[in-house]
Amino acid sequence: MLERFRQFWTNVWAPLGDLLLRMGVSPNAVTLVGTLGVCAGALVCFPQGWLLAGVLVITAFVFSDMIDGYMARTSGQLSPFGAFLDSTLDRLGDAAIFGGLALYYIGPGDSEWRAALAIYCLTMGSVTSYARARAESLGMQAKVGIAERSDRLVSILFMTGLADLLRHLGVGDGVLWLIPITLGVLAVASTITVVQRILVVRRQSLALPPPAE
């Protein structure tokens, strides 16, 4: 759903991408730095309880995912390795975000079941991406689902930042319930997405001709 806004933000950050290209920075370097920034924001800030600060740091570096693609297309540096690196590091960043929330609940958040919920979201997010990648490696498609990567990330980052902002504004600690509620919704949505992808690949596989003897 949120992919429709990708072109808008790409246009916003295009001048920065052009500047980096003129400076001799490669798209792969931007991909790597962006991932390191996301991981630092999630794994340093979240476990300390600095939720809003973590969201702001992560958000700043998440846009590198659009900048590196723009740079690669503009400079003609599109390559299979670049696509592989981008996709692989995306998974690492996603894991850091949900892993950071799990560490928050193990630490200052003091809730084992919420930590487990964050870990479940981390796991199902990885399975969602793997199901699509594995289907494509077998010559099939599995792009269906109600919980795309961008939807999951924007939802949890927005609600985490909003909850901590409201807490700092004096609403009270109860507003932090917005985070586990969002995690619960994402857990259900990710599970449904995995099932949807399994079913669509099964239908495609049944339609394939039998292997030659």
JSON list of N, CA, C and O in Angstrom, two decimals, residues 79-134:
[
{"chain": "A", "resi": 79, "resn": "SER", "atom": "N", "xyz": [23.18, -3.61, -10.90]},
{"chain": "A", "resi": 79, "resn": "SER", "atom": "CA", "xyz": [23.88, -4.88, -11.04]},
{"chain": "A", "resi": 79, "resn": "SER", "atom": "C", "xyz": [23.20, -5.94, -10.20]},
{"chain": "A", "resi": 79, "resn": "SER", "atom": "O", "xyz": [22.55, -5.62, -9.20]},
{"chain": "A", "resi": 80, "resn": "PRO", "atom": "N", "xyz": [23.36, -7.21, -10.56]},
{"chain": "A", "resi": 80, "resn": "PRO", "atom": "CA", "xyz": [22.79, -8.29, -9.73]},
{"chain": "A", "resi": 80, "resn": "PRO", "atom": "C", "xyz": [23.34, -8.26, -8.30]},
{"chain": "A", "resi": 80, "resn": "PRO", "atom": "O", "xyz": [22.60, -8.50, -7.35]},
{"chain": "A", "resi": 81, "resn": "PHE", "atom": "N", "xyz": [24.63, -7.94, -8.16]},
{"chain": "A", "resi": 81, "resn": "PHE", "atom": "CA", "xyz": [25.19, -7.90, -6.80]},
{"chain": "A", "resi": 81, "resn": "PHE", "atom": "C", "xyz": [24.58, -6.77, -6.00]},
{"chain": "A", "resi": 81, "resn": "PHE", "atom": "O", "xyz": [24.29, -6.93, -4.80]},
{"chain": "A", "resi": 82, "resn": "GLY", "atom": "N", "xyz": [24.37, -5.61, -6.62]},
{"chain": "A", "resi": 82, "resn": "GLY", "atom": "CA", "xyz": [23.76, -4.50, -5.91]},
{"chain": "A", "resi": 82, "resn": "GLY", "atom": "C", "xyz": [22.37, -4.84, -5.43]},
{"chain": "A", "resi": 82, "resn": "GLY", "atom": "O", "xyz": [22.00, -4.50, -4.29]},
{"chain": "A", "resi": 83, "resn": "ALA", "atom": "N", "xyz": [21.59, -5.50, -6.28]},
{"chain": "A", "resi": 83, "resn": "ALA", "atom": "CA", "xyz": [20.24, -5.91, -5.89]},
{"chain": "A", "resi": 83, "resn": "ALA", "atom": "C", "xyz": [20.29, -6.92, -4.75]},
{"chain": "A", "resi": 83, "resn": "ALA", "atom": "O", "xyz": [19.49, -6.86, -3.81]},
{"chain": "A", "resi": 84, "resn": "PHE", "atom": "N", "xyz": [21.24, -7.86, -4.85]},
{"chain": "A", "resi": 84, "resn": "PHE", "atom": "CA", "xyz": [21.41, -8.87, -3.79]},
{"chain": "A", "resi": 84, "resn": "PHE", "atom": "C", "xyz": [21.80, -8.21, -2.48]},
{"chain": "A", "resi": 84, "resn": "PHE", "atom": "O", "xyz": [21.24, -8.52, -1.42]},
{"chain": "A", "resi": 85, "resn": "LEU", "atom": "N", "xyz": [22.77, -7.29, -2.53]},
{"chain": "A", "resi": 85, "resn": "LEU", "atom": "CA", "xyz": [23.24, -6.62, -1.31]},
{"chain": "A", "resi": 85, "resn": "LEU", "atom": "C", "xyz": [22.11, -5.82, -0.68]},
{"chain": "A", "resi": 85, "resn": "LEU", "atom": "O", "xyz": [21.91, -5.86, 0.55]},
{"chain": "A", "resi": 86, "resn": "ASP", "atom": "N", "xyz": [21.35, -5.08, -1.49]},
{"chain": "A", "resi": 86, "resn": "ASP", "atom": "CA", "xyz": [20.26, -4.26, -0.98]},
{"chain": "A", "resi": 86, "resn": "ASP", "atom": "C", "xyz": [19.21, -5.11, -0.28]},
{"chain": "A", "resi": 86, "resn": "ASP", "atom": "O", "xyz": [18.77, -4.79, 0.83]},
{"chain": "A", "resi": 87, "resn": "SER", "atom": "N", "xyz": [18.83, -6.21, -0.92]},
{"chain": "A", "resi": 87, "resn": "SER", "atom": "CA", "xyz": [17.80, -7.08, -0.34]},
{"chain": "A", "resi": 87, "resn": "SER", "atom": "C", "xyz": [18.30, -7.75, 0.94]},
{"chain": "A", "resi": 87, "resn": "SER", "atom": "O", "xyz": [17.56, -7.85, 1.94]},
{"chain": "A", "resi": 88, "resn": "THR", "atom": "N", "xyz": [19.54, -8.18, 0.93]},
{"chain": "A", "resi": 88, "resn": "THR", "atom": "CA", "xyz": [20.10, -8.86, 2.10]},
{"chain": "A", "resi": 88, "resn": "THR", "atom": "C", "xyz": [20.21, -7.91, 3.29]},
{"chain": "A", "resi": 88, "resn": "THR", "atom": "O", "xyz": [19.82, -8.25, 4.42]},
{"chain": "A", "resi": 89, "resn": "LEU", "atom": "N", "xyz": [20.70, -6.70, 3.05]},
{"chain": "A", "resi": 89, "resn": "LEU", "atom": "CA", "xyz": [20.85, -5.73, 4.15]},
{"chain": "A", "resi": 89, "resn": "LEU", "atom": "C", "xyz": [19.50, -5.21, 4.63]},
{"chain": "A", "resi": 89, "resn": "LEU", "atom": "O", "xyz": [19.36, -4.83, 5.80]},
{"chain": "A", "resi": 90, "resn": "ASP", "atom": "N", "xyz": [18.50, -5.20, 3.75]},
{"chain": "A", "resi": 90, "resn": "ASP", "atom": "CA", "xyz": [17.14, -4.84, 4.18]},
{"chain": "A", "resi": 90, "resn": "ASP", "atom": "C", "xyz": [16.67, -5.79, 5.27]},
{"chain": "A", "resi": 90, "resn": "ASP", "atom": "O", "xyz": [16.05, -5.37, 6.26]},
{"chain": "A", "resi": 91, "resn": "ARG", "atom": "N", "xyz": [16.93, -7.09, 5.08]},
{"chain": "A", "resi": 91, "resn": "ARG", "atom": "CA", "xyz": [16.52, -8.07, 6.08]},
{"chain": "A", "resi": 91, "resn": "ARG", "atom": "C", "xyz": [17.23, -7.83, 7.41]},
{"chain": "A", "resi": 91, "resn": "ARG", "atom": "O", "xyz": [16.65, -7.99, 8.49]},
{"chain": "A", "resi": 92, "resn": "LEU", "atom": "N", "xyz": [18.51, -7.42, 7.33]},
{"chain": "A", "resi": 92, "resn": "LEU", "atom": "CA", "xyz": [19.26, -7.15, 8.55]},
{"chain": "A", "resi": 92, "resn": "LEU", "atom": "C", "xyz": [18.68, -5.95, 9.29]},
{"chain": "A", "resi": 92, "resn": "LEU", "atom": "O", "xyz": [18.53, -5.97, 10.52]},
{"chain": "A", "resi": 93, "resn": "GLY", "atom": "N", "xyz": [18.34, -4.90, 8.55]},
{"chain": "A", "resi": 93, "resn": "GLY", "atom": "CA", "xyz": [17.74, -3.73, 9.18]},
{"chain": "A", "resi": 93, "resn": "GLY", "atom": "C", "xyz": [16.40, -4.03, 9.81]},
{"chain": "A", "resi": 93, "resn": "GLY", "atom": "O", "xyz": [16.10, -3.57, 10.92]},
{"chain": "A", "resi": 94, "resn": "ASP", "atom": "N", "xyz": [15.57, -4.80, 9.11]},
{"chain": "A", "resi": 94, "resn": "ASP", "atom": "CA", "xyz": [14.26, -5.18, 9.66]},
{"chain": "A", "resi": 94, "resn": "ASP", "atom": "C", "xyz": [14.42, -5.94, 10.97]},
{"chain": "A", "resi": 94, "resn": "ASP", "atom": "O", "xyz": [13.71, -5.70, 11.95]},
{"chain": "A", "resi": 95, "resn": "ALA", "atom": "N", "xyz": [15.36, -6.89, 10.97]},
{"chain": "A", "resi": 95, "resn": "ALA", "atom": "CA", "xyz": [15.59, -7.70, 12.17]},
{"chain": "A", "resi": 95, "resn": "ALA", "atom": "C", "xyz": [16.07, -6.83, 13.33]},
{"chain": "A", "resi": 95, "resn": "ALA", "atom": "O", "xyz": [15.68, -7.05, 14.48]},
{"chain": "A", "resi": 96, "resn": "ALA", "atom": "N", "xyz": [16.90, -5.82, 13.02]},
{"chain": "A", "resi": 96, "resn": "ALA", "atom": "CA", "xyz": [17.40, -4.95, 14.07]},
{"chain": "A", "resi": 96, "resn": "ALA", "atom": "C", "xyz": [16.27, -4.16, 14.73]},
{"chain": "A", "resi": 96, "resn": "ALA", "atom": "O", "xyz": [16.26, -3.96, 15.95]},
{"chain": "A", "resi": 97, "resn": "ILE", "atom": "N", "xyz": [15.31, -3.70, 13.92]},
{"chain": "A", "resi": 97, "resn": "ILE", "atom": "CA", "xyz": [14.20, -2.91, 14.46]},
{"chain": "A", "resi": 97, "resn": "ILE", "atom": "C", "xyz": [13.36, -3.73, 15.44]},
{"chain": "A", "resi": 97, "resn": "ILE", "atom": "O", "xyz": [13.12, -3.32, 16.58]},
{"chain": "A", "resi": 98, "resn": "PHE", "atom": "N", "xyz": [12.93, -4.89, 15.00]},
{"chain": "A", "resi": 98, "resn": "PHE", "atom": "CA", "xyz": [12.09, -5.71, 15.89]},
{"chain": "A", "resi": 98, "resn": "PHE", "atom": "C", "xyz": [12.92, -6.33, 17.01]},
{"chain": "A", "resi": 98, "resn": "PHE", "atom": "O", "xyz": [12.43, -6.52, 18.13]},
{"chain": "A", "resi": 99, "resn": "GLY", "atom": "N", "xyz": [14.18, -6.65, 16.72]},
{"chain": "A", "resi": 99, "resn": "GLY", "atom": "CA", "xyz": [15.06, -7.15, 17.77]},
{"chain": "A", "resi": 99, "resn": "GLY", "atom": "C", "xyz": [15.32, -6.09, 18.82]},
{"chain": "A", "resi": 99, "resn": "GLY", "atom": "O", "xyz": [15.39, -6.39, 20.02]},
{"chain": "A", "resi": 100, "resn": "GLY", "atom": "N", "xyz": [15.47, -4.83, 18.39]},
{"chain": "A", "resi": 100, "resn": "GLY", "atom": "CA", "xyz": [15.66, -3.74, 19.34]},
{"chain": "A", "resi": 100, "resn": "GLY", "atom": "C", "xyz": [14.47, -3.56, 20.25]},
{"chain": "A", "resi": 100, "resn": "GLY", "atom": "O", "xyz": [14.61, -3.30, 21.46]},
{"chain": "A", "resi": 101, "resn": "LEU", "atom": "N", "xyz": [13.27, -3.71, 19.69]},
{"chain": "A", "resi": 101, "resn": "LEU", "atom": "CA", "xyz": [12.06, -3.62, 20.52]},
{"chain": "A", "resi": 101, "resn": "LEU", "atom": "C", "xyz": [12.00, -4.79, 21.50]},
{"chain": "A", "resi": 101, "resn": "LEU", "atom": "O", "xyz": [11.57, -4.62, 22.66]},
{"chain": "A", "resi": 102, "resn": "ALA", "atom": "N", "xyz": [12.42, -5.96, 21.05]},
{"chain": "A", "resi": 102, "resn": "ALA", "atom": "CA", "xyz": [12.45, -7.11, 21.97]},
{"chain": "A", "resi": 102, "resn": "ALA", "atom": "C", "xyz": [13.41, -6.85, 23.12]},
{"chain": "A", "resi": 102, "resn": "ALA", "atom": "O", "xyz": [13.10, -7.14, 24.29]},
{"chain": "A", "resi": 103, "resn": "LEU", "atom": "N", "xyz": [14.57, -6.26, 22.81]},
{"chain": "A", "resi": 103, "resn": "LEU", "atom": "CA", "xyz": [15.53, -5.93, 23.87]},
{"chain": "A", "resi": 103, "resn": "LEU", "atom": "C", "xyz": [14.98, -4.87, 24.81]},
{"chain": "A", "resi": 103, "resn": "LEU", "atom": "O", "xyz": [15.26, -4.89, 26.02]},
{"chain": "A", "resi": 104, "resn": "TYR", "atom": "N", "xyz": [14.19, -3.95, 24.27]},
{"chain": "A", "resi": 104, "resn": "TYR", "atom": "CA", "xyz": [13.55, -2.93, 25.12]},
{"chain": "A", "resi": 104, "resn": "TYR", "atom": "C", "xyz": [12.63, -3.59, 26.13]},
{"chain": "A", "resi": 104, "resn": "TYR", "atom": "O", "xyz": [12.62, -3.23, 27.32]},
{"chain": "A", "resi": 105, "resn": "TYR", "atom": "N", "xyz": [11.84, -4.57, 25.67]},
{"chain": "A", "resi": 105, "resn": "TYR", "atom": "CA", "xyz": [10.90, -5.22, 26.58]},
{"chain": "A", "resi": 105, "resn": "TYR", "atom": "C", "xyz": [11.59, -6.18, 27.54]},
{"chain": "A", "resi": 105, "resn": "TYR", "atom": "O", "xyz": [11.07, -6.46, 28.62]},
{"chain": "A", "resi": 106, "resn": "ILE", "atom": "N", "xyz": [12.76, -6.68, 27.16]},
{"chain": "A", "resi": 106, "resn": "ILE", "atom": "CA", "xyz": [13.53, -7.48, 28.11]},
{"chain": "A", "resi": 106, "resn": "ILE", "atom": "C", "xyz": [14.14, -6.59, 29.18]},
{"chain": "A", "resi": 106, "resn": "ILE", "atom": "O", "xyz": [14.31, -6.99, 30.33]},
{"chain": "A", "resi": 107, "resn": "GLY", "atom": "N", "xyz": [14.47, -5.34, 28.78]},
{"chain": "A", "resi": 107, "resn": "GLY", "atom": "CA", "xyz": [15.08, -4.38, 29.71]},
{"chain": "A", "resi": 107, "resn": "GLY", "atom": "C", "xyz": [14.08, -3.45, 30.35]},
{"chain": "A", "resi": 107, "resn": "GLY", "atom": "O", "xyz": [13.24, -3.88, 31.14]},
{"chain": "A", "resi": 108, "resn": "PRO", "atom": "N", "xyz": [14.11, -2.16, 30.00]},
{"chain": "A", "resi": 108, "resn": "PRO", "atom": "CA", "xyz": [13.23, -1.18, 30.68]},
{"chain": "A", "resi": 108, "resn": "PRO", "atom": "C", "xyz": [11.74, -1.41, 30.45]},
{"chain": "A", "resi": 108, "resn": "PRO", "atom": "O", "xyz": [10.93, -1.01, 31.28]},
{"chain": "A", "resi": 109, "resn": "GLY", "atom": "N", "xyz": [11.39, -2.04, 29.33]},
{"chain": "A", "resi": 109, "resn": "GLY", "atom": "CA", "xyz": [9.97, -2.31, 29.08]},
{"chain": "A", "resi": 109, "resn": "GLY", "atom": "C", "xyz": [9.40, -3.38, 29.97]},
{"chain": "A", "resi": 109, "resn": "GLY", "atom": "O", "xyz": [8.18, -3.45, 30.19]},
{"chain": "A", "resi": 110, "resn": "ASP", "atom": "N", "xyz": [10.27, -4.26, 30.49]},
{"chain": "A", "resi": 110, "resn": "ASP", "atom": "CA", "xyz": [9.94, -5.27, 31.51]},
{"chain": "A", "resi": 110, "resn": "ASP", "atom": "C", "xyz": [8.67, -6.07, 31.17]},
{"chain": "A", "resi": 110, "resn": "ASP", "atom": "O", "xyz": [7.70, -6.07, 31.92]},
{"chain": "A", "resi": 111, "resn": "SER", "atom": "N", "xyz": [8.70, -6.74, 30.02]},
{"chain": "A", "resi": 111, "resn": "SER", "atom": "CA", "xyz": [7.55, -7.57, 29.65]},
{"chain": "A", "resi": 111, "resn": "SER", "atom": "C", "xyz": [8.01, -8.70, 28.73]},
{"chain": "A", "resi": 111, "resn": "SER", "atom": "O", "xyz": [8.33, -8.47, 27.57]},
{"chain": "A", "resi": 112, "resn": "GLU", "atom": "N", "xyz": [8.03, -9.91, 29.27]},
{"chain": "A", "resi": 112, "resn": "GLU", "atom": "CA", "xyz": [8.50, -11.05, 28.48]},
{"chain": "A", "resi": 112, "resn": "GLU", "atom": "C", "xyz": [7.57, -11.35, 27.31]},
{"chain": "A", "resi": 112, "resn": "GLU", "atom": "O", "xyz": [8.02, -11.69, 26.22]},
{"chain": "A", "resi": 113, "resn": "TRP", "atom": "N", "xyz": [6.26, -11.24, 27.53]},
{"chain": "A", "resi": 113, "resn": "TRP", "atom": "CA", "xyz": [5.35, -11.61, 26.45]},
{"chain": "A", "resi": 113, "resn": "TRP", "atom": "C", "xyz": [5.40, -10.58, 25.32]},
{"chain": "A", "resi": 113, "resn": "TRP", "atom": "O", "xyz": [5.24, -10.94, 24.14]},
{"chain": "A", "resi": 114, "resn": "ARG", "atom": "N", "xyz": [5.66, -9.33, 25.64]},
{"chain": "A", "resi": 114, "resn": "ARG", "atom": "CA", "xyz": [5.81, -8.34, 24.60]},
{"chain": "A", "resi": 114, "resn": "ARG", "atom": "C", "xyz": [7.11, -8.54, 23.84]},
{"chain": "A", "resi": 114, "resn": "ARG", "atom": "O", "xyz": [7.17, -8.34, 22.61]},
{"chain": "A", "resi": 115, "resn": "ALA", "atom": "N", "xyz": [8.15, -8.94, 24.56]},
{"chain": "A", "resi": 115, "resn": "ALA", "atom": "CA", "xyz": [9.41, -9.27, 23.89]},
{"chain": "A", "resi": 115, "resn": "ALA", "atom": "C", "xyz": [9.20, -10.44, 22.93]},
{"chain": "A", "resi": 115, "resn": "ALA", "atom": "O", "xyz": [9.70, -10.43, 21.80]},
{"chain": "A", "resi": 116, "resn": "ALA", "atom": "N", "xyz": [8.45, -11.44, 23.38]},
{"chain": "A", "resi": 116, "resn": "ALA", "atom": "CA", "xyz": [8.17, -12.60, 22.53]},
{"chain": "A", "resi": 116, "resn": "ALA", "atom": "C", "xyz": [7.36, -12.18, 21.30]},
{"chain": "A", "resi": 116, "resn": "ALA", "atom": "O", "xyz": [7.57, -12.70, 20.20]},
{"chain": "A", "resi": 117, "resn": "LEU", "atom": "N", "xyz": [6.45, -11.24, 21.48]},
{"chain": "A", "resi": 117, "resn": "LEU", "atom": "CA", "xyz": [5.64, -10.75, 20.36]},
{"chain": "A", "resi": 117, "resn": "LEU", "atom": "C", "xyz": [6.51, -10.04, 19.33]},
{"chain": "A", "resi": 117, "resn": "LEU", "atom": "O", "xyz": [6.34, -10.23, 18.12]},
{"chain": "A", "resi": 118, "resn": "ALA", "atom": "N", "xyz": [7.46, -9.25, 19.80]},
{"chain": "A", "resi": 118, "resn": "ALA", "atom": "CA", "xyz": [8.39, -8.57, 18.89]},
{"chain": "A", "resi": 118, "resn": "ALA", "atom": "C", "xyz": [9.24, -9.58, 18.13]},
{"chain": "A", "resi": 118, "resn": "ALA", "atom": "O", "xyz": [9.49, -9.44, 16.93]},
{"chain": "A", "resi": 119, "resn": "ILE", "atom": "N", "xyz": [9.69, -10.63, 18.84]},
{"chain": "A", "resi": 119, "resn": "ILE", "atom": "CA", "xyz": [10.49, -11.67, 18.19]},
{"chain": "A", "resi": 119, "resn": "ILE", "atom": "C", "xyz": [9.66, -12.42, 17.16]},
{"chain": "A", "resi": 119, "resn": "ILE", "atom": "O", "xyz": [10.15, -12.80, 16.09]},
{"chain": "A", "resi": 120, "resn": "TYR", "atom": "N", "xyz": [8.38, -12.64, 17.47]},
{"chain": "A", "resi": 120, "resn": "TYR", "atom": "CA", "xyz": [7.51, -13.32, 16.49]},
{"chain": "A", "resi": 120, "resn": "TYR", "atom": "C", "xyz": [7.36, -12.47, 15.23]},
{"chain": "A", "resi": 120, "resn": "TYR", "atom": "O", "xyz": [7.41, -12.99, 14.11]},
{"chain": "A", "resi": 121, "resn": "CYS", "atom": "N", "xyz": [7.19, -11.16, 15.40]},
{"chain": "A", "resi": 121, "resn": "CYS", "atom": "CA", "xyz": [7.10, -10.27, 14.23]},
{"chain": "A", "resi": 121, "resn": "CYS", "atom": "C", "xyz": [8.39, -10.30, 13.42]},
{"chain": "A", "resi": 121, "resn": "CYS", "atom": "O", "xyz": [8.36, -10.28, 12.18]},
{"chain": "A", "resi": 122, "resn": "LEU", "atom": "N", "xyz": [9.52, -10.33, 14.11]},
{"chain": "A", "resi": 122, "resn": "LEU", "atom": "CA", "xyz": [10.81, -10.43, 13.43]},
{"chain": "A", "resi": 122, "resn": "LEU", "atom": "C", "xyz": [10.86, -11.70, 12.59]},
{"chain": "A", "resi": 122, "resn": "LEU", "atom": "O", "xyz": [11.25, -11.68, 11.42]},
{"chain": "A", "resi": 123, "resn": "THR", "atom": "N", "xyz": [10.46, -12.82, 13.21]},
{"chain": "A", "resi": 123, "resn": "THR", "atom": "CA", "xyz": [10.51, -14.11, 12.53]},
{"chain": "A", "resi": 123, "resn": "THR", "atom": "C", "xyz": [9.59, -14.15, 11.32]},
{"chain": "A", "resi": 123, "resn": "THR", "atom": "O", "xyz": [9.98, -14.56, 10.22]},
{"chain": "A", "resi": 124, "resn": "MET", "atom": "N", "xyz": [8.35, -13.72, 11.50]},
{"chain": "A", "resi": 124, "resn": "MET", "atom": "CA", "xyz": [7.38, -13.81, 10.41]},
{"chain": "A", "resi": 124, "resn": "MET", "atom": "C", "xyz": [7.72, -12.83, 9.29]},
{"chain": "A", "resi": 124, "resn": "MET", "atom": "O", "xyz": [7.45, -13.10, 8.12]},
{"chain": "A", "resi": 125, "resn": "GLY", "atom": "N", "xyz": [8.33, -11.70, 9.64]},
{"chain": "A", "resi": 125, "resn": "GLY", "atom": "CA", "xyz": [8.77, -10.79, 8.60]},
{"chain": "A", "resi": 125, "resn": "GLY", "atom": "C", "xyz": [9.84, -11.44, 7.72]},
{"chain": "A", "resi": 125, "resn": "GLY", "atom": "O", "xyz": [9.82, -11.29, 6.49]},
{"chain": "A", "resi": 126, "resn": "SER", "atom": "N", "xyz": [10.76, -12.17, 8.35]},
{"chain": "A", "resi": 126, "resn": "SER", "atom": "CA", "xyz": [11.79, -12.87, 7.60]},
{"chain": "A", "resi": 126, "resn": "SER", "atom": "C", "xyz": [11.20, -13.98, 6.75]},
{"chain": "A", "resi": 126, "resn": "SER", "atom": "O", "xyz": [11.61, -14.17, 5.59]},
{"chain": "A", "resi": 127, "resn": "VAL", "atom": "N", "xyz": [10.23, -14.71, 7.30]},
{"chain": "A", "resi": 127, "resn": "VAL", "atom": "CA", "xyz": [9.60, -15.79, 6.54]},
{"chain": "A", "resi": 127, "resn": "VAL", "atom": "C", "xyz": [8.82, -15.23, 5.35]},
{"chain": "A", "resi": 127, "resn": "VAL", "atom": "O", "xyz": [8.82, -15.81, 4.26]},
{"chain": "A", "resi": 128, "resn": "THR", "atom": "N", "xyz": [8.17, -14.08, 5.55]},
{"chain": "A", "resi": 128, "resn": "THR", "atom": "CA", "xyz": [7.43, -13.43, 4.46]},
{"chain": "A", "resi": 128, "resn": "THR", "atom": "C", "xyz": [8.36, -13.12, 3.29]},
{"chain": "A", "resi": 128, "resn": "THR", "atom": "O", "xyz": [8.05, -13.42, 2.13]},
{"chain": "A", "resi": 129, "resn": "SER", "atom": "N", "xyz": [9.51, -12.54, 3.59]},
{"chain": "A", "resi": 129, "resn": "SER", "atom": "CA", "xyz": [10.48, -12.21, 2.54]},
{"chain": "A", "resi": 129, "resn": "SER", "atom": "C", "xyz": [11.06, -13.47, 1.92]},
{"chain": "A", "resi": 129, "resn": "SER", "atom": "O", "xyz": [11.25, -13.55, 0.70]},
{"chain": "A", "resi": 130, "resn": "TYR", "atom": "N", "xyz": [11.35, -14.47, 2.76]},
{"chain": "A", "resi": 130, "resn": "TYR", "atom": "CA", "xyz": [11.92, -15.71, 2.23]},
{"chain": "A", "resi": 130, "resn": "TYR", "atom": "C", "xyz": [10.95, -16.42, 1.30]},
{"chain": "A", "resi": 130, "resn": "TYR", "atom": "O", "xyz": [11.36, -16.95, 0.26]},
{"chain": "A", "resi": 131, "resn": "ALA", "atom": "N", "xyz": [9.67, -16.44, 1.66]},
{"chain": "A", "resi": 131, "resn": "ALA", "atom": "CA", "xyz": [8.68, -17.12, 0.83]},
{"chain": "A", "resi": 131, "resn": "ALA", "atom": "C", "xyz": [8.65, -16.52, -0.57]},
{"chain": "A", "resi": 131, "resn": "ALA", "atom": "O", "xyz": [8.59, -17.25, -1.58]},
{"chain": "A", "resi": 132, "resn": "ARG", "atom": "N", "xyz": [8.70, -15.21, -0.65]},
{"chain": "A", "resi": 132, "resn": "ARG", "atom": "CA", "xyz": [8.72, -14.56, -1.98]},
{"chain": "A", "resi": 132, "resn": "ARG", "atom": "C", "xyz": [10.00, -14.87, -2.74]},
{"chain": "A", "resi": 132, "resn": "ARG", "atom": "O", "xyz": [9.95, -15.22, -3.93]},
{"chain": "A", "resi": 133, "resn": "ALA", "atom": "N", "xyz": [11.14, -14.77, -2.06]},
{"chain": "A", "resi": 133, "resn": "ALA", "atom": "CA", "xyz": [12.42, -15.03, -2.72]},
{"chain": "A", "resi": 133, "resn": "ALA", "atom": "C", "xyz": [12.52, -16.47, -3.19]},
{"chain": "A", "resi": 133, "resn": "ALA", "atom": "O", "xyz": [13.00, -16.75, -4.30]},
{"chain": "A", "resi": 134, "resn": "ARG", "atom": "N", "xyz": [12.07, -17.40, -2.37]},
{"chain": "A", "resi": 134, "resn": "ARG", "atom": "CA", "xyz": [12.15, -18.82, -2.74]},
{"chain": "A", "resi": 134, "resn": "ARG", "atom": "C", "xyz": [11.21, -19.12, -3.90]},
{"chain": "A", "resi": 134, "resn": "ARG", "atom": "O", "xyz": [11.59, -19.89, -4.81]}
]
